[in-house]
Every structure is written in structure tokens, then in C-alpha cells.
Amino acid sequence: SRSKDPLTHLKPAIANGLWKCVHCQECADRCPKGISSADDIADLRVMAMKKGFTEGTGPAHAEAFLLDLVEGSGRLNEIKLALRSEGVFANMGKMDIAMNLMMAGKMNPLHVFGEDAIEGHDDLVKMIEAARKAENEGATK
């Protein structure tokens, strides 16, 4: 935060696992001052995407999540998310996990073809589009 060049901190953060944070709040639990870095990590991820650091599983996961909200049903589609984030070949070794989830009723394989939109999905999409437009207008000023 004290540096005029944000890339000074961004590049090492990416190299040291910025996208591995799962927001478990372990940072707050271990910090002697009780500071949670979750918001800072989220801000760094946004900055990384804006600066063009979009290679890898983490950024692909974030993009896939947004696609589910906007272009999908508004629900997180776990099957598509895994395929978009890591690809088909990386997920071939996880078939046992997928089978366990299906058997437990936690994953429906038919959702790969889509599902019914959530109530208010159109309003959600409008809000996201308005936020994008406002951000773009702010960037051009």
C-alpha cells in the first residue's frame, strides 16, 4: 500500500498463491491482531484481472463463476465450473469425487446442459451490467 507501483506487490502475491485462498478466515484466526486479509486478497485478485494476469486456474475459476451468474441460471454450476476452470483432462482423475457427489444428491450431471434460472435473475444481470458500465465510464474519465 505504500508503493506507488501496485505491481510491486501484485506479482509476488500471484507467485505465492494469491488464487489459492479459499476465504476460510484462517488468516484472521492466526493473526495476533485479528486482522482478516480476505478483503485485501479479493482486491488483489480484482487488480490482477484488470492488469491482465488472467492465466491459470484461479482466474479461469473467477471468470467461470461470473459466467454462471450472468449467462447461466444465476446458480453456481459445479460441473461447468470445474470444466471451465481446469479443463476436461484435469477433471478426468476426479471422476470418483463426482460419483460420490452424485450419489449423495449434491451434484446433478444433467445440470451440465443448464438449469432453471433463479428468481430475479434478470435483475441480477441488469445490476452486473450497470456495474460494468459504471466501471468502464469511470475508467475513461
Coordinates of C-alpha atoms in Angstrom, one line a residue:
S1 CA 0.0 0.0 0.0
R2 CA 3.0 2.3 0.5
S3 CA 4.3 1.7 -3.0
K4 CA 3.3 3.9 -6.0
D5 CA 3.6 0.8 -8.3
P6 CA 0.9 -1.7 -7.3
L7 CA 2.7 -4.4 -9.5
T8 CA 5.5 -4.4 -6.9
H9 CA 3.2 -6.4 -4.6
L10 CA 0.8 -8.0 -7.1
K11 CA 3.4 -10.1 -8.9
P12 CA 4.8 -11.7 -5.7
A13 CA 1.3 -12.3 -4.4
I14 CA 0.3 -14.2 -7.6
A15 CA 3.6 -16.2 -7.5
N16 CA 3.0 -17.1 -3.8
G17 CA -0.6 -18.4 -4.1
L18 CA -3.0 -15.4 -4.4
W19 CA -5.5 -17.7 -6.1
K20 CA -5.2 -20.5 -3.5
C21 CA -7.0 -18.5 -0.8
V22 CA -10.4 -20.1 -0.2
H23 CA -11.6 -17.4 2.3
C24 CA -11.6 -19.8 5.3
Q25 CA -10.6 -16.9 7.5
E26 CA -7.5 -18.8 8.8
C27 CA -5.5 -15.6 8.3
A28 CA -7.7 -13.8 10.9
D29 CA -7.5 -16.8 13.3
R30 CA -3.7 -16.8 13.2
C31 CA -3.1 -13.1 13.1
P32 CA -2.2 -11.8 16.6
K33 CA -4.2 -8.6 15.9
G34 CA -7.2 -10.4 14.5
I35 CA -6.9 -8.8 11.1
S36 CA -8.6 -10.6 8.2
S37 CA -6.8 -10.2 4.9
A38 CA -9.8 -11.6 2.9
D39 CA -10.8 -8.2 1.6
D40 CA -7.3 -7.4 0.7
I41 CA -6.9 -10.7 -1.1
A42 CA -10.1 -10.1 -3.0
D43 CA -8.9 -6.6 -4.0
L44 CA -5.6 -8.1 -5.2
R45 CA -7.5 -10.6 -7.3
V46 CA -9.6 -7.9 -9.0
M47 CA -6.4 -5.9 -9.6
A48 CA -4.7 -8.9 -11.1
M49 CA -7.6 -9.5 -13.5
K50 CA -7.7 -5.8 -14.5
K51 CA -3.9 -5.8 -15.1
G52 CA -4.2 -8.7 -17.4
F53 CA -2.9 -11.5 -15.1
T54 CA -5.6 -13.9 -16.3
E55 CA -3.6 -17.1 -16.9
G56 CA -4.1 -20.1 -14.7
T57 CA -6.8 -22.0 -12.8
G58 CA -7.7 -19.2 -10.3
P59 CA -8.6 -16.5 -12.9
A60 CA -10.4 -19.1 -15.0
H61 CA -12.4 -20.1 -11.9
A62 CA -13.3 -16.5 -11.3
E63 CA -14.4 -16.0 -14.9
A64 CA -16.4 -19.2 -14.9
F65 CA -18.2 -18.2 -11.7
L66 CA -19.2 -14.9 -13.3
L67 CA -20.4 -16.7 -16.4
D68 CA -22.7 -18.9 -14.2
L69 CA -24.2 -15.8 -12.7
V70 CA -24.7 -13.8 -15.8
E71 CA -25.1 -16.2 -18.7
G72 CA -26.2 -19.2 -16.7
S73 CA -29.0 -19.6 -14.3
G74 CA -27.6 -17.4 -11.5
R75 CA -26.6 -20.5 -9.6
L76 CA -23.1 -21.9 -9.4
N77 CA -22.9 -24.8 -11.8
E78 CA -20.3 -27.0 -10.2
I79 CA -19.9 -29.3 -13.2
K80 CA -19.3 -26.4 -15.7
L81 CA -17.2 -24.6 -13.1
A82 CA -14.7 -27.4 -12.8
L83 CA -14.6 -28.0 -16.6
R84 CA -14.1 -24.3 -17.3
S85 CA -11.5 -23.8 -14.5
E86 CA -9.3 -26.8 -15.0
G87 CA -10.4 -28.4 -18.3
V88 CA -11.7 -31.8 -19.2
F89 CA -8.4 -33.7 -18.8
A90 CA -7.6 -32.3 -15.3
N91 CA -11.0 -33.4 -14.2
M92 CA -10.8 -37.0 -15.6
G93 CA -8.9 -38.0 -12.5
K94 CA -11.7 -36.7 -10.3
M95 CA -14.4 -39.0 -11.5
D96 CA -14.6 -40.8 -8.1
I97 CA -15.3 -37.4 -6.4
A98 CA -18.0 -36.7 -9.0
M99 CA -19.6 -40.1 -8.5
N100 CA -19.7 -39.6 -4.7
L101 CA -21.3 -36.2 -5.1
M102 CA -23.9 -37.5 -7.5
M103 CA -24.7 -40.5 -5.2
A104 CA -25.1 -38.1 -2.3
G105 CA -27.5 -35.9 -4.3
K106 CA -25.1 -33.0 -4.2
M107 CA -24.5 -32.8 -8.0
N108 CA -26.8 -33.4 -10.9
P109 CA -25.0 -34.4 -14.1
L110 CA -27.9 -33.1 -16.2
H111 CA -27.0 -29.5 -15.0
V112 CA -24.2 -29.5 -17.5
F113 CA -26.9 -28.8 -20.0
G114 CA -28.3 -25.9 -17.9
E115 CA -31.0 -25.5 -15.3
D116 CA -33.8 -23.1 -14.5
A117 CA -32.8 -19.5 -13.7
I118 CA -33.2 -18.3 -10.2
E119 CA -35.9 -15.9 -9.3
G120 CA -34.8 -12.3 -10.1
H121 CA -32.1 -13.5 -12.5
D122 CA -32.9 -10.8 -15.0
D123 CA -32.5 -8.1 -12.3
L124 CA -29.2 -9.7 -11.2
V125 CA -27.9 -9.5 -14.8
K126 CA -29.0 -5.8 -15.1
M127 CA -27.2 -5.0 -11.9
I128 CA -24.0 -6.6 -13.1
E129 CA -24.2 -4.9 -16.5
A130 CA -24.8 -1.5 -14.8
A131 CA -21.8 -2.0 -12.5
R132 CA -19.6 -2.9 -15.5
K133 CA -20.9 0.2 -17.4
A134 CA -20.2 2.5 -14.5
E135 CA -16.7 1.0 -14.1
N136 CA -15.9 1.5 -17.8
E137 CA -17.2 5.0 -17.7
G138 CA -15.0 5.7 -14.6
A139 CA -12.0 4.2 -16.4
T140 CA -12.4 6.5 -19.4
K141 CA -12.7 9.7 -17.3

